[in-house]
Coordinates of C-alpha atoms in Angstrom, one line a residue:
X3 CA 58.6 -4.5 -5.4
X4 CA 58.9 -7.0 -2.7
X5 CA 61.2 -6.2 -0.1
X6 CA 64.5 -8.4 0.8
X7 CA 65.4 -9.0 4.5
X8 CA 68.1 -6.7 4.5
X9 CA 65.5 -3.8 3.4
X10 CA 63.0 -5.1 5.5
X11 CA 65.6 -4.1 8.3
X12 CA 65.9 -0.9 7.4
X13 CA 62.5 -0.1 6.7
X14 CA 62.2 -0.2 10.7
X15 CA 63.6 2.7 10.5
X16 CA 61.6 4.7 7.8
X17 CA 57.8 3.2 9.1
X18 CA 58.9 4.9 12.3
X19 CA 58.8 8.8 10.4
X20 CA 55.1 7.6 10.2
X21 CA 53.9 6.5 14.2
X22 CA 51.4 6.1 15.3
X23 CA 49.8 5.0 11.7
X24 CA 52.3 2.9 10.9
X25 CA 52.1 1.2 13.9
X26 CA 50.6 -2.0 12.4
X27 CA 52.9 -2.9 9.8
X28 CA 56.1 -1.6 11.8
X29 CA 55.1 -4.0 14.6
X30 CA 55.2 -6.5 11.9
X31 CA 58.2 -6.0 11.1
X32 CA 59.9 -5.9 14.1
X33 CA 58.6 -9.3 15.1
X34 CA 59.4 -10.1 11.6
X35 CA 63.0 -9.1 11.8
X36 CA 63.3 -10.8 15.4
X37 CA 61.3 -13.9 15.9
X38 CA 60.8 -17.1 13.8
X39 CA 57.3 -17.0 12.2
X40 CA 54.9 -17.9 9.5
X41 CA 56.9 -16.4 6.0
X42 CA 55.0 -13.2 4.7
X43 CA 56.2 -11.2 1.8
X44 CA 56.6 -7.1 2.3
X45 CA 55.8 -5.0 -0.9
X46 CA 56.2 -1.6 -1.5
X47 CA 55.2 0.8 -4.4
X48 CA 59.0 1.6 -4.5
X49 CA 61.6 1.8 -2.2
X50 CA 63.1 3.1 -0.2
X51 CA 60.5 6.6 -0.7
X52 CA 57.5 4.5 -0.6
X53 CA 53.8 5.7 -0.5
X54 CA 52.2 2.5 0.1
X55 CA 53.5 -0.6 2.5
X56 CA 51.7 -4.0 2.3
X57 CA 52.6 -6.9 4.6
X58 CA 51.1 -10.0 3.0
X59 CA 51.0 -13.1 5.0
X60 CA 51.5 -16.3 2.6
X61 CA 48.2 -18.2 2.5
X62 CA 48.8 -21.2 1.0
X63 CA 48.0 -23.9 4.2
X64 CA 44.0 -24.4 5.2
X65 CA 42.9 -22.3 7.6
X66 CA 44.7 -18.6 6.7
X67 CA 41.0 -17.0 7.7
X68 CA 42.6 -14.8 10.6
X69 CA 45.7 -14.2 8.4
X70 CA 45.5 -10.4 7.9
X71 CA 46.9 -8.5 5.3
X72 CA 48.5 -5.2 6.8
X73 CA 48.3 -2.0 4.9
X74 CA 50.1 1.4 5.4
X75 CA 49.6 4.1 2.9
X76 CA 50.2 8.0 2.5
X77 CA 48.7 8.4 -0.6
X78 CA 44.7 7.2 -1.6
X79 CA 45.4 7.4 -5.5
X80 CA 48.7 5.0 -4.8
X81 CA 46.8 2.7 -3.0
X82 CA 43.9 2.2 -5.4
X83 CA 46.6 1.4 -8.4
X84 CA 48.4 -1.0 -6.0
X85 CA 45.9 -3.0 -4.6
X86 CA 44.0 -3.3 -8.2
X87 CA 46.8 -5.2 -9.2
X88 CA 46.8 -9.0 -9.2
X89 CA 50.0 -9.8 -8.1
X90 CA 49.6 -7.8 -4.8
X91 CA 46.3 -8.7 -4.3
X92 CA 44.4 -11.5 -5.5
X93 CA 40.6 -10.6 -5.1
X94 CA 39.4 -13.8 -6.1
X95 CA 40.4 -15.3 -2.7
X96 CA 38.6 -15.1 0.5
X97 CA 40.7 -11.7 2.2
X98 CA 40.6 -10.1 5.8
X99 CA 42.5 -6.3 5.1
X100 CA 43.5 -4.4 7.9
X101 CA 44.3 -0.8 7.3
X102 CA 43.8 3.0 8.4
X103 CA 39.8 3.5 8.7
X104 CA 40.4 7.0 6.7
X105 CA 41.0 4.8 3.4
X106 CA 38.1 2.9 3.7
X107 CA 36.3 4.2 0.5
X108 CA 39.4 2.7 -1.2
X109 CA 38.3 -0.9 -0.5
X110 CA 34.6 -0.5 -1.0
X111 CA 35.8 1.4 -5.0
X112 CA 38.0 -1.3 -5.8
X113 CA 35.9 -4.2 -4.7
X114 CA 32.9 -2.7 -6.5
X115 CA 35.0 -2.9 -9.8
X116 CA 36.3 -6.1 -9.0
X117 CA 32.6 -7.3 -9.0
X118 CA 33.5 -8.9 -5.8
X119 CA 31.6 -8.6 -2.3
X120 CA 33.3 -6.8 -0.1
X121 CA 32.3 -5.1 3.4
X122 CA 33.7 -3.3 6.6
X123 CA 34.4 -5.9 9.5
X124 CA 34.9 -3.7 12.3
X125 CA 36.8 -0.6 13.5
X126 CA 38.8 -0.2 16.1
X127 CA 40.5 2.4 18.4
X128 CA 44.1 2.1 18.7
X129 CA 45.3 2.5 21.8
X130 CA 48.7 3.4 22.9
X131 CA 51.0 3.6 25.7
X132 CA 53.6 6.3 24.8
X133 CA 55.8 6.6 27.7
X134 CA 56.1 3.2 30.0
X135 CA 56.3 5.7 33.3
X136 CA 52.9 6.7 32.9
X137 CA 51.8 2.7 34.0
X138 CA 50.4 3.4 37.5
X139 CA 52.3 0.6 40.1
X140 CA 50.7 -2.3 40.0
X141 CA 50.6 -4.5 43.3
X142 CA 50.9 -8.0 41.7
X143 CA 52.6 -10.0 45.2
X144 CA 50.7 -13.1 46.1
X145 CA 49.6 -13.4 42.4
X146 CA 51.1 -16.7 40.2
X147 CA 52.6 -15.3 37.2
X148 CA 53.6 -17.5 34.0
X149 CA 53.2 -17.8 30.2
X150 CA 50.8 -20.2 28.3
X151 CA 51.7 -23.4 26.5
X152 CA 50.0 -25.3 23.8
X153 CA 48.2 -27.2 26.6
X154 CA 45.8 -24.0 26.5
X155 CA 45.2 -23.4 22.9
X156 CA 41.9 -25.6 23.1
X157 CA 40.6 -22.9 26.5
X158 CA 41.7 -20.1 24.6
X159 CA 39.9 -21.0 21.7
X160 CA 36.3 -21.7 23.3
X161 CA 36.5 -18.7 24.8
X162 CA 37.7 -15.9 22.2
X163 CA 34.7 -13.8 20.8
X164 CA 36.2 -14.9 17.1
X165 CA 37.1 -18.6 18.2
X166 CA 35.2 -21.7 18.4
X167 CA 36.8 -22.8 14.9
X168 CA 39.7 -24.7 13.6
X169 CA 40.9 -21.5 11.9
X170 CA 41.2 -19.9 15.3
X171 CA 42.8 -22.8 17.0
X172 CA 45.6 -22.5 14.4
X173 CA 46.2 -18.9 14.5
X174 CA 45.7 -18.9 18.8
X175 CA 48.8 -22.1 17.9
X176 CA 50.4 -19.6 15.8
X177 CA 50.7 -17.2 18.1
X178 CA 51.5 -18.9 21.3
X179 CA 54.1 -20.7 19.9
X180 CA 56.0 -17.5 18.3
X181 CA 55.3 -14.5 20.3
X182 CA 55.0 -13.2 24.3
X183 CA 51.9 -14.5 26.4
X184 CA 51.1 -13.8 30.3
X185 CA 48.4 -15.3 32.7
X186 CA 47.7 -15.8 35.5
X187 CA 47.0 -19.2 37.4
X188 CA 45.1 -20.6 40.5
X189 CA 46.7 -22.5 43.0
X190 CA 46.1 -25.5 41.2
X191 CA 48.4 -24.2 38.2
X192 CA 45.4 -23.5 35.4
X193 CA 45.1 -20.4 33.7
X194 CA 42.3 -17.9 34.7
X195 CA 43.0 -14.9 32.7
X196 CA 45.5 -14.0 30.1
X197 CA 47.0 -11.6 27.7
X198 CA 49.2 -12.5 24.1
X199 CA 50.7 -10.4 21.7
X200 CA 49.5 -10.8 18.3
X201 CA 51.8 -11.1 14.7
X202 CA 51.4 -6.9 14.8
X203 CA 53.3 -6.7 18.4
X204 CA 49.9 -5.5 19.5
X205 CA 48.1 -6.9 22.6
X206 CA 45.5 -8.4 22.7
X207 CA 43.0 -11.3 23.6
X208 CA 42.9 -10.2 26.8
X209 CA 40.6 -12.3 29.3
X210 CA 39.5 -13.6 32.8
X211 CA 37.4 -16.6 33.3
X212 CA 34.3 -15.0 34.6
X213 CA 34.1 -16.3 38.3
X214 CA 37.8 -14.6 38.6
X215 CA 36.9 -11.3 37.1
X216 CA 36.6 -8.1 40.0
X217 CA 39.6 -9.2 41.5
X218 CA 42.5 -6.3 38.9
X219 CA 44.1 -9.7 37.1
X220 CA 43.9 -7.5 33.6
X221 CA 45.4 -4.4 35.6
X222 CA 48.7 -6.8 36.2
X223 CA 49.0 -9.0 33.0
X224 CA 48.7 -5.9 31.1
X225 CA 51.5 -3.8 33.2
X226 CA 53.5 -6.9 32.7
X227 CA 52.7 -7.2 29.1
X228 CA 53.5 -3.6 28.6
X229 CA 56.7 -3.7 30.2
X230 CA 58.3 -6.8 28.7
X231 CA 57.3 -5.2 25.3
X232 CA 59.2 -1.9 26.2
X233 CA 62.0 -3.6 27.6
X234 CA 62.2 -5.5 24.7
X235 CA 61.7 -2.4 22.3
X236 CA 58.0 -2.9 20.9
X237 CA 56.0 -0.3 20.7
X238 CA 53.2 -1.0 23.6
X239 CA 49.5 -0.9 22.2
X240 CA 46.5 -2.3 21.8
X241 CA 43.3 -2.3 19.4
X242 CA 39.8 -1.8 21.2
X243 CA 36.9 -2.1 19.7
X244 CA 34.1 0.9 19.3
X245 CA 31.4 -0.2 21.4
X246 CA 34.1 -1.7 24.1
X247 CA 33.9 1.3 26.7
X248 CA 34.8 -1.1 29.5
X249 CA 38.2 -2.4 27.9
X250 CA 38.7 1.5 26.4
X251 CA 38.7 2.6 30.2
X252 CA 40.7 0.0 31.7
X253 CA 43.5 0.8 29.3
X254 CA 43.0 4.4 29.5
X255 CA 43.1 4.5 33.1
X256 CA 46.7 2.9 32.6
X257 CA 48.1 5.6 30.8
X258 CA 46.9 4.4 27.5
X259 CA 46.0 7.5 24.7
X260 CA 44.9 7.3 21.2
X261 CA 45.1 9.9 18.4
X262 CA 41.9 10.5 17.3
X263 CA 42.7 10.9 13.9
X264 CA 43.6 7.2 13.4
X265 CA 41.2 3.8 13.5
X266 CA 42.1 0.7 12.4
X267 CA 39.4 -0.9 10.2
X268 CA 38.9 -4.4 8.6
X269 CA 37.8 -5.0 5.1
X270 CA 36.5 -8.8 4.4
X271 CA 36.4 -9.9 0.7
X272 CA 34.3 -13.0 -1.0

């Protein structure tokens, strides 16, 4: 069933019996429930005791390639009947599925018998600041705080590791225009390093122009990140990829933690 906005508030609530892996679509959700956005639908296998929680971006304008769709599921045998069916998931289409790395084997079954080609895109720790007083004070005086503009969409986009394509330039638009974003600028008001929030509350993008880099800009956009997302009552995290030991100890060295049990993984279909 698909959720109405009224459930979709209370299921706040509920996703939060499951942190940290529900963190992904209860992110969603909040920025759902608070901030204008592209429409998604939420579906559940039944409410309000659900086993399996699916936020489904709607896909029907060119370029949806970054458009995710978010799973959250206690149960393996659930999951397999929900996804296999056509109205939840079309697996004709071109999908990005993002969901906990322990049901991975659920994806690769059901893609198999959907005759479709299907493969993991990447993994991800999750990394998450659990108490905002363990941030260690950050000296950001004499820096030039602000927030980007659609002015900056095109530098953001050439230097992304996944941009460089229309697609990206609408979903970096996307973002930019609905949720948070910091950076900092020279004294001749550009942008040499920034930080947004993506659709799943989580932050990300995170990046100094190299001839600016050494100089702790990601120590102060991400204190100041983090603490407009508490204040604001998001949960604070991030996702950092395997082989990314230099992001995983910069957050980790802010008071960061992750719960080894959980990774986030990406499936890609057709």
């Amino acid at each position: 069933m698909e959720l109405n906005k009224e459930q979709m508030r209370a299921a706040e609530t509920e996703l939060r019996k499951y942190l940290p892996q529900s963190l992904k679509v209860y992110g969603v959700l909040m920025l759902k429930n608070r901030v204008t956005s592209d429409p998604l639908s939420v579906i559940v296998d039944k409410w309000p005791d659900f086993r399996v929680f699916i936020c489904r971006p709607h896909c029907e304008k060119k370029g949806s390639f970054f458009k995710d769709i978010l799973i959250f599921a206690t149960d393996g045998a659930i999951l397999t009947e929900i996804i296999k069916k056509p109205a939840v998931m079309d697996w004709t289409k071109q999908l990005c599925i993002e969901f906990n790395h322990q049901h991975v084997e659920v994806f690769r079954t059901v893609a198999s018998e959907k005759g479709v080609p299907g493969h993991e895109h990447g993994v991800c720790h999750v990394m998450i600041l659990e108490d905002v007083s363990n941030l260690p004070s950050i000296d950001s005086s004499g820096v030039s705080l602000s927030s980007l503009d659609e002015s900056h969409i095109s530098l953001l986009n050439q230097t992304w590791k996944f941009g460089k394509c229309d697609e990206a330039l609408r979903m970096i638009q996307d973002i930019l225009t609905h949720f948070p974003s910091c950076c900092m600028l020279d004294a001749e008001g550009k942008p040499v390093a920034w930080i947004l929030v993506y659709s799943s509350s989580a932050m990300g993008m995170l990046y100094t122009l190299p001839e600016h880099r050494g100089k702790g800009y990601a120590k102060v956009l991400i204190y100041t990140m983090a603490k407009r997302l508490h204040a604001e009552g998001y949960p604070v995290y991030c996702f950092i990829e395997e082989d990314n030991t230099l992001s995983y100890r910069l957050f980790k060295n802010l008071g960061f933690t992750e719960d080894p049990s959980y990774r986030a993984a990406w499936f890609r279909v057709n």
